[in-house]
Coordinates of C-alpha atoms (C1' of nucleotides) in Angstrom, one line a residue:
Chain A
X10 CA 5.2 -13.0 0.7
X11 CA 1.3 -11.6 -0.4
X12 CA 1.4 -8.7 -2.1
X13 CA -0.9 -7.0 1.1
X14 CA 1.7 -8.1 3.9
X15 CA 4.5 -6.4 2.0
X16 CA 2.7 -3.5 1.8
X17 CA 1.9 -4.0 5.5
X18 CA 5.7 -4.3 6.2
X19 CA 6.9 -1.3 4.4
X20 CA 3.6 0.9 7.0
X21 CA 4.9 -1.2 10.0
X22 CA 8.3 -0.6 9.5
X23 CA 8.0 3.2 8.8
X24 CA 6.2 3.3 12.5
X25 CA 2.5 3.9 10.8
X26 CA -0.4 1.8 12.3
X27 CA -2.1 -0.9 9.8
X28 CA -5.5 0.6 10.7
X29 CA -8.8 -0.3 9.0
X30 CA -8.9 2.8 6.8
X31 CA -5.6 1.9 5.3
X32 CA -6.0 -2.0 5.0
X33 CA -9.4 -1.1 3.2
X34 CA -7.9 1.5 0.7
X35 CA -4.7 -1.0 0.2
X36 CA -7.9 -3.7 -0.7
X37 CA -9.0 -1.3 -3.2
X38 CA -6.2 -0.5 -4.8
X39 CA -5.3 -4.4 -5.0
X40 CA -9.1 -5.0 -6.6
X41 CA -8.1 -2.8 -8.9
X42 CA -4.7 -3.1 -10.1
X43 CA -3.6 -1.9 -13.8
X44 CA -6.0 0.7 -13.2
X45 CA -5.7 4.3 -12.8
X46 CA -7.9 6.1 -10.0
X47 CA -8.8 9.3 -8.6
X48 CA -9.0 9.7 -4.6
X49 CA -12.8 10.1 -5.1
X50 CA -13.1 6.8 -7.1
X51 CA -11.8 4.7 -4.1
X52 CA -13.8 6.8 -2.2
X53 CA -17.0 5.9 -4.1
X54 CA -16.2 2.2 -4.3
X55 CA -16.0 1.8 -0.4
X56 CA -18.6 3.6 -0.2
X57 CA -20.2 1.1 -2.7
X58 CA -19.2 -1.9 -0.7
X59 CA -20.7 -1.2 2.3
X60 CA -17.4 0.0 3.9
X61 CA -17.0 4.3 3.7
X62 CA -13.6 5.8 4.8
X63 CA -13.6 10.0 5.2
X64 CA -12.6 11.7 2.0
X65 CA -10.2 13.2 3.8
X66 CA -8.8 10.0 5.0
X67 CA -8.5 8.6 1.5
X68 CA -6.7 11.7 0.9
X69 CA -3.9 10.9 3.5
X70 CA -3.4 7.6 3.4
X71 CA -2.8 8.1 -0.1
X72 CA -0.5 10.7 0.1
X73 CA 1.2 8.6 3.1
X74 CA 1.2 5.9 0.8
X75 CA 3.1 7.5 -2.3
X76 CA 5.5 8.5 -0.1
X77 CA 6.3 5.4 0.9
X78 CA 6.9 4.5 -2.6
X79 CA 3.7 1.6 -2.5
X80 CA 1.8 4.4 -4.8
X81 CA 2.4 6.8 -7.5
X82 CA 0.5 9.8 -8.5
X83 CA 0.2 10.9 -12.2
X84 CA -0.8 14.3 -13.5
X85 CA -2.4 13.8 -16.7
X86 CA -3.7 16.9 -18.6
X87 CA -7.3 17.5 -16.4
X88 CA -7.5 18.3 -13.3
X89 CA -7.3 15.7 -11.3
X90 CA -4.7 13.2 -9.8
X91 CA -4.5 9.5 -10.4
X92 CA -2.6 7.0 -8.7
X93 CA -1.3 3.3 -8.8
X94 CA 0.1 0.4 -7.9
X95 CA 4.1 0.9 -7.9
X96 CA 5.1 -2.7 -9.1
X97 CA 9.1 -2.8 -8.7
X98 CA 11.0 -2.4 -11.5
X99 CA 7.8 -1.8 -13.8
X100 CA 8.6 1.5 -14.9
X101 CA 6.4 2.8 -17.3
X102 CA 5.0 5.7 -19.2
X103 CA 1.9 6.8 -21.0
X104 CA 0.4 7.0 -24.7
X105 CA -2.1 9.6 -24.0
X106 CA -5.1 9.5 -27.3
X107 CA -5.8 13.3 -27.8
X108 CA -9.8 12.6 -29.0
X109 CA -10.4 9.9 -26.3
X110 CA -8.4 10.1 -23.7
X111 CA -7.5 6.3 -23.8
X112 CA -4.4 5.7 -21.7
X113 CA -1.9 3.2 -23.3
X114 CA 0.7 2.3 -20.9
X115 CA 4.7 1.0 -22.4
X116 CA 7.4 0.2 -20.5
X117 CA 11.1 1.7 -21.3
X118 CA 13.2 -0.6 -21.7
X119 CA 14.4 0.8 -25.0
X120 CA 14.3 4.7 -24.8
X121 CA 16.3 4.9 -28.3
X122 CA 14.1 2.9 -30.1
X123 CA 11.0 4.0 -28.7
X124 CA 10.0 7.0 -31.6
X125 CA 10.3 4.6 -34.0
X126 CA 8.4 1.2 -32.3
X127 CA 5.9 2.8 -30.7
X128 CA 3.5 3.6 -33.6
X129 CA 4.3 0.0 -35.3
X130 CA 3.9 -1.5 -31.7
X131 CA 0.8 0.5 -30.5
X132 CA -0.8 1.3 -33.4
X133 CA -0.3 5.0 -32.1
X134 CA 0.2 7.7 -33.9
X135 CA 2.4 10.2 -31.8
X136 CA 2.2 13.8 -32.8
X137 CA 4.1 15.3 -29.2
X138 CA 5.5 14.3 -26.2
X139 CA 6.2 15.5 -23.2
X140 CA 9.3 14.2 -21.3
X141 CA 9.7 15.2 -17.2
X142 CA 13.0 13.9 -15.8
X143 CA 13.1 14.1 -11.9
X144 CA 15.7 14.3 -9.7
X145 CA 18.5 17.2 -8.2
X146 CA 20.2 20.0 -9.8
X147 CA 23.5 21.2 -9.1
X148 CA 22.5 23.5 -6.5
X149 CA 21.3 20.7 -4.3
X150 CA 23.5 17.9 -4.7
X151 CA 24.3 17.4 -0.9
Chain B
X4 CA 8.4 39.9 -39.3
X5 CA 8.7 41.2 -35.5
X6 CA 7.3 38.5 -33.1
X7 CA 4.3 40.1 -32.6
X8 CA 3.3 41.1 -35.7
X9 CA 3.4 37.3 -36.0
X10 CA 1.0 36.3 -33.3
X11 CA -1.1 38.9 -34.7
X12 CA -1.6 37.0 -38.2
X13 CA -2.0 33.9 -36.1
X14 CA -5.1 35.6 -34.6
X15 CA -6.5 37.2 -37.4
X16 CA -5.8 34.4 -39.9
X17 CA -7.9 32.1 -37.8
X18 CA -10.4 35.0 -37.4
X19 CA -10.3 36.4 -34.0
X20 CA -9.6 40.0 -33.4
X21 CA -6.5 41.6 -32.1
X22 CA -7.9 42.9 -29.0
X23 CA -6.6 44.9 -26.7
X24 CA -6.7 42.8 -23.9
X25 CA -4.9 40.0 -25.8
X26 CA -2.2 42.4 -26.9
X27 CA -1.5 43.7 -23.2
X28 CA -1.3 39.7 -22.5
X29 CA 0.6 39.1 -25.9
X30 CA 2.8 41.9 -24.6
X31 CA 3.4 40.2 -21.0
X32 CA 4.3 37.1 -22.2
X33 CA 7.4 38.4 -24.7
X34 CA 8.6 40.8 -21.9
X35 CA 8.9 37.4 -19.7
X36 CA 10.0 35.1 -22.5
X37 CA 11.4 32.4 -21.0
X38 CA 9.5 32.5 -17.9
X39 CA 6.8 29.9 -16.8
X40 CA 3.7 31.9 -16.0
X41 CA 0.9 31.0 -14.3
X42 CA -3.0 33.0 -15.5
X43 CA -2.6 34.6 -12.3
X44 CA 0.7 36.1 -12.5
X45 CA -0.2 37.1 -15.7
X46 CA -3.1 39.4 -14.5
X47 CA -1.4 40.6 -11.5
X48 CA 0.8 41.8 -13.7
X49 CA -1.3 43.3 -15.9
X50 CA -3.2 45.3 -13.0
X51 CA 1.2 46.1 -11.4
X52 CA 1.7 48.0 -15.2
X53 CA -2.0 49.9 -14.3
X54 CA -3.6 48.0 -17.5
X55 CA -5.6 45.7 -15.7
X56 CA -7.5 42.7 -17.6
X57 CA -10.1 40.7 -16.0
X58 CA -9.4 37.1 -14.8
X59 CA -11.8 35.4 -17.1
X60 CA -10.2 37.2 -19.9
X61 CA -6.7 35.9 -19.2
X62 CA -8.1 32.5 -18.7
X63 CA -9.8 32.3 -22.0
X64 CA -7.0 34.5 -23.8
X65 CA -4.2 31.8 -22.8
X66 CA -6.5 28.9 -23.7
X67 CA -7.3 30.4 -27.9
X68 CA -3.1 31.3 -27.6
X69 CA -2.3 27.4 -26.5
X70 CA -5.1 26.2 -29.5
X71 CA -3.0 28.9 -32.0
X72 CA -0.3 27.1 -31.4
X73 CA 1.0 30.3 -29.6
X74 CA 1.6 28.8 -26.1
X75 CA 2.1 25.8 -24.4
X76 CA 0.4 24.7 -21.4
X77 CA 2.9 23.2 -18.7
X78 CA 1.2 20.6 -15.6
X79 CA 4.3 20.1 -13.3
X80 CA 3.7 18.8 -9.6
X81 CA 1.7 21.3 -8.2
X82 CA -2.0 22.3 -8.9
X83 CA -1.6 25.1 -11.6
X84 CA -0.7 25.4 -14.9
X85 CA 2.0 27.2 -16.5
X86 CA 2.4 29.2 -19.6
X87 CA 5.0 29.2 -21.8
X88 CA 5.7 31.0 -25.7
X89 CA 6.0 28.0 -28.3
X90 CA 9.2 28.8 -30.0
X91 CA 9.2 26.7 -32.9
X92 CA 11.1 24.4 -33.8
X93 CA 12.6 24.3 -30.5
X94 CA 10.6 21.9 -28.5
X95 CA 12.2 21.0 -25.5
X96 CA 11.5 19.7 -21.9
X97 CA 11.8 20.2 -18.3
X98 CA 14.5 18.9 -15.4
X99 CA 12.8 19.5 -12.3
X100 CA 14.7 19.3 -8.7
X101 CA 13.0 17.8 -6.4
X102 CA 14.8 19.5 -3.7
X103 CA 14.0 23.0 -4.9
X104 CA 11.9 22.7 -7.9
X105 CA 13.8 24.8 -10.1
X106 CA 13.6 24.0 -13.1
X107 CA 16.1 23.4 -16.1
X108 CA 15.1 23.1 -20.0
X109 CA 16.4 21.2 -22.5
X110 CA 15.9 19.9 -25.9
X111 CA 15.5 16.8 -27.4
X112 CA 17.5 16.3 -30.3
X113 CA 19.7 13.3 -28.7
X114 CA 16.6 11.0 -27.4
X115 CA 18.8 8.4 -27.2
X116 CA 22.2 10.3 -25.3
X117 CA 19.7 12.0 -22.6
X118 CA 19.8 10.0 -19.8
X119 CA 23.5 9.9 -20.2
X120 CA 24.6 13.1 -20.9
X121 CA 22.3 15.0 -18.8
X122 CA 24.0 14.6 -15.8
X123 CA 27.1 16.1 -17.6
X124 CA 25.8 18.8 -19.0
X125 CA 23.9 19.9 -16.5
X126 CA 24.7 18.4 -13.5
X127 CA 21.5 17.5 -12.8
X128 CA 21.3 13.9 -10.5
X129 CA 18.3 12.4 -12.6
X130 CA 16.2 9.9 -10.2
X131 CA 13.0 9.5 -11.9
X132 CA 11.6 10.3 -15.3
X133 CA 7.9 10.8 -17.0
X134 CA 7.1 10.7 -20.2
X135 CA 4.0 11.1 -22.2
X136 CA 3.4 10.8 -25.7
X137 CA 0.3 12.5 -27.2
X138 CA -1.5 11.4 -30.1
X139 CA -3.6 9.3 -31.7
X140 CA -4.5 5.9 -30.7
X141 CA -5.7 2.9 -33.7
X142 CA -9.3 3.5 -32.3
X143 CA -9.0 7.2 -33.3
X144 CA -6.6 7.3 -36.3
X145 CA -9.1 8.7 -38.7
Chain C
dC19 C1' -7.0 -8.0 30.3
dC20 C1' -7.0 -2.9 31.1
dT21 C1' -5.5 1.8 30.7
dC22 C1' -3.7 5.4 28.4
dC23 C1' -2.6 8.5 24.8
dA24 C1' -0.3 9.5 20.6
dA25 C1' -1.8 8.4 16.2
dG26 C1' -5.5 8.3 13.3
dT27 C1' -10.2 9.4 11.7
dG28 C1' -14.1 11.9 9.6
dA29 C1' -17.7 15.6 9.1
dT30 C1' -17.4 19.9 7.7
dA31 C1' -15.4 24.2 6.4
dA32 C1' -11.9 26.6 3.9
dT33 C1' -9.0 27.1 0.0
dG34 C1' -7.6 28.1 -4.6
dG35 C1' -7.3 27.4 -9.5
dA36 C1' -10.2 27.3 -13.3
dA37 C1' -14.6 27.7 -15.7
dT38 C1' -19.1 29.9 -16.3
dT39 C1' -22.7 33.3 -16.4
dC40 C1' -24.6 37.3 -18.0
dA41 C1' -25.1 42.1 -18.5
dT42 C1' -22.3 45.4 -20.8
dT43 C1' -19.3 47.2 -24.4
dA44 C1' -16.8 47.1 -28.8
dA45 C1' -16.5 46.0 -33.5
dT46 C1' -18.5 44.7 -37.9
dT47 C1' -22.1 44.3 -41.3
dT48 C1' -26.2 45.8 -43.8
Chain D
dA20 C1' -27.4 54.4 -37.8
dA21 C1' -29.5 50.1 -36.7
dA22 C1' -28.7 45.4 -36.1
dT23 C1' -25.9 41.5 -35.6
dT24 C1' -21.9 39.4 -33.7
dA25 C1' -17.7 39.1 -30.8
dA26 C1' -15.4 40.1 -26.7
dT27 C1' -15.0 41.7 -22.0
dG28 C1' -15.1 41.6 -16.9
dA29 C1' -17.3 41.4 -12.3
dA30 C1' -19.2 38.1 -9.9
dT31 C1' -20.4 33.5 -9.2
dT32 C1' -19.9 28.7 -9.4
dC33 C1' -17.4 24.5 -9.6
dC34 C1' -14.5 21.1 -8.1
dA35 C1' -10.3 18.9 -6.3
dT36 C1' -7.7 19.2 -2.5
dT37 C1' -6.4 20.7 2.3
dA38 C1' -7.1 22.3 7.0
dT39 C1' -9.6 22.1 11.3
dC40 C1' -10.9 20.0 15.4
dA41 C1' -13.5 17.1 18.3
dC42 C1' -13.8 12.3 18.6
dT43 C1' -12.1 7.4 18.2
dT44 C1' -8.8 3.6 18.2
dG45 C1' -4.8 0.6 18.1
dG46 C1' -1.4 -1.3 20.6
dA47 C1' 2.5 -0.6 24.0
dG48 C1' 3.2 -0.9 28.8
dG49 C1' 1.4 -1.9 32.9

DNA sequence: CCTCCAAGTGATAATGGAATTCATTAATTT
DNA sequence: AAATTAATGAATTCCATTATCACTTGGAGG
């Protein structure tokens, strides 16, 4: 099945309409796989192509989309929110270079060994890290 | 040497001044050790204890303590950032619920045993994690 | 194929956190 | 004490994101 009808599936089936604004942000974000992009980039490149959706429209659908697991949205250290591509069972983090910003992504398949392998693997030198696990606390375990 | 006495030579050894707007903010921060703080709290505290310190001043105040080394600068989910006293030696991260967002801390001396023995210890039901290393990528290594 | 209407859209305004400006004040040097 | 430099704070600006609301559209049911 094409990657754009399974995305197609998982609107349909959560009772969302495939309208134009969505299939032509879902084009975007297909164009531009493996990278990482703000709600106003895909907003530019529409514009760009001829084809503009609302800001505020790129804003939703990719909020709707993150919800429905197709997207995910990373916080980095400015200000603004980036988001892509969720490719099952892909899971993967991010070297961040303090003096340019470069974004290195590794997947984590071996947390244990990853202090070690990183800077022979990456050629990375890591001085911190910063290491966000999600999910519920006692309190709100049903 | 008392804690503060301690910030103070980190300030004056780097040559900045011991102000006192960045002692009432200094002083803020121990009395809510522990706390995550955003700059906003920080001055409506200030102006609650009738020692008011203008917003810009925070701002810039917390930004020289997190170059000192004094503070950490937190980005969870939302928009703002939090502040947090750098206790040294004890780095440690965040568990956040995504039911209620509060949030748990712990260290990372067993990188390996976390995702294990996390949900032991603190009964927290992890579904998702983030991690970011900082550093230095080979473009930038010197 | 047509009608209807909830769902969706988009121009614009509003929001809110953070950064900046600049005139004023405090501290330090000569 | 004058001059130079650092720091402050009220107000303004910036910028990403969200809310508003009149208008449009997709698609289910006739």
């Amino acid at each position: 099945m094409s990657r754009i009808k399974e995305i197609e599936n998982k609107l349909v089936h959560a009772k969302y309409k495939l309208t134009t604004p969505r299939r032509l942000i879902m084009e975007i974000l297909l164009e531009n796989e493996g990278e990482h992009l703000t709600a106003e980039d895909i907003h530019n490149r529409l514009r760009e192509k001829g084809q503009p959706v609302g800001l505020a429209t790129v804003y939703r659908t990719l909020e709707l989309f993150c919800e429905l697991g197709i997207l995910s949205r990373l916080n980095f250290e400015d200000a603004s929110s980036y988001y892509e591509l969720e490719e099952h069972d892909q899971h993967h983090h991010h070297l961040i270079c303090l003096a340019c910003n470069r974004i290195i992504e590794f997947s984590d398949e071996l947390l244990e060994d990853f202090m070690v392998s990183i800077e022979r693997k990456y050629g990375f030198e890591v001085t911190d890290h910063k290491i966000k696990y999600l999910g519920y606390c006692s309190h709100c375990r049903n």
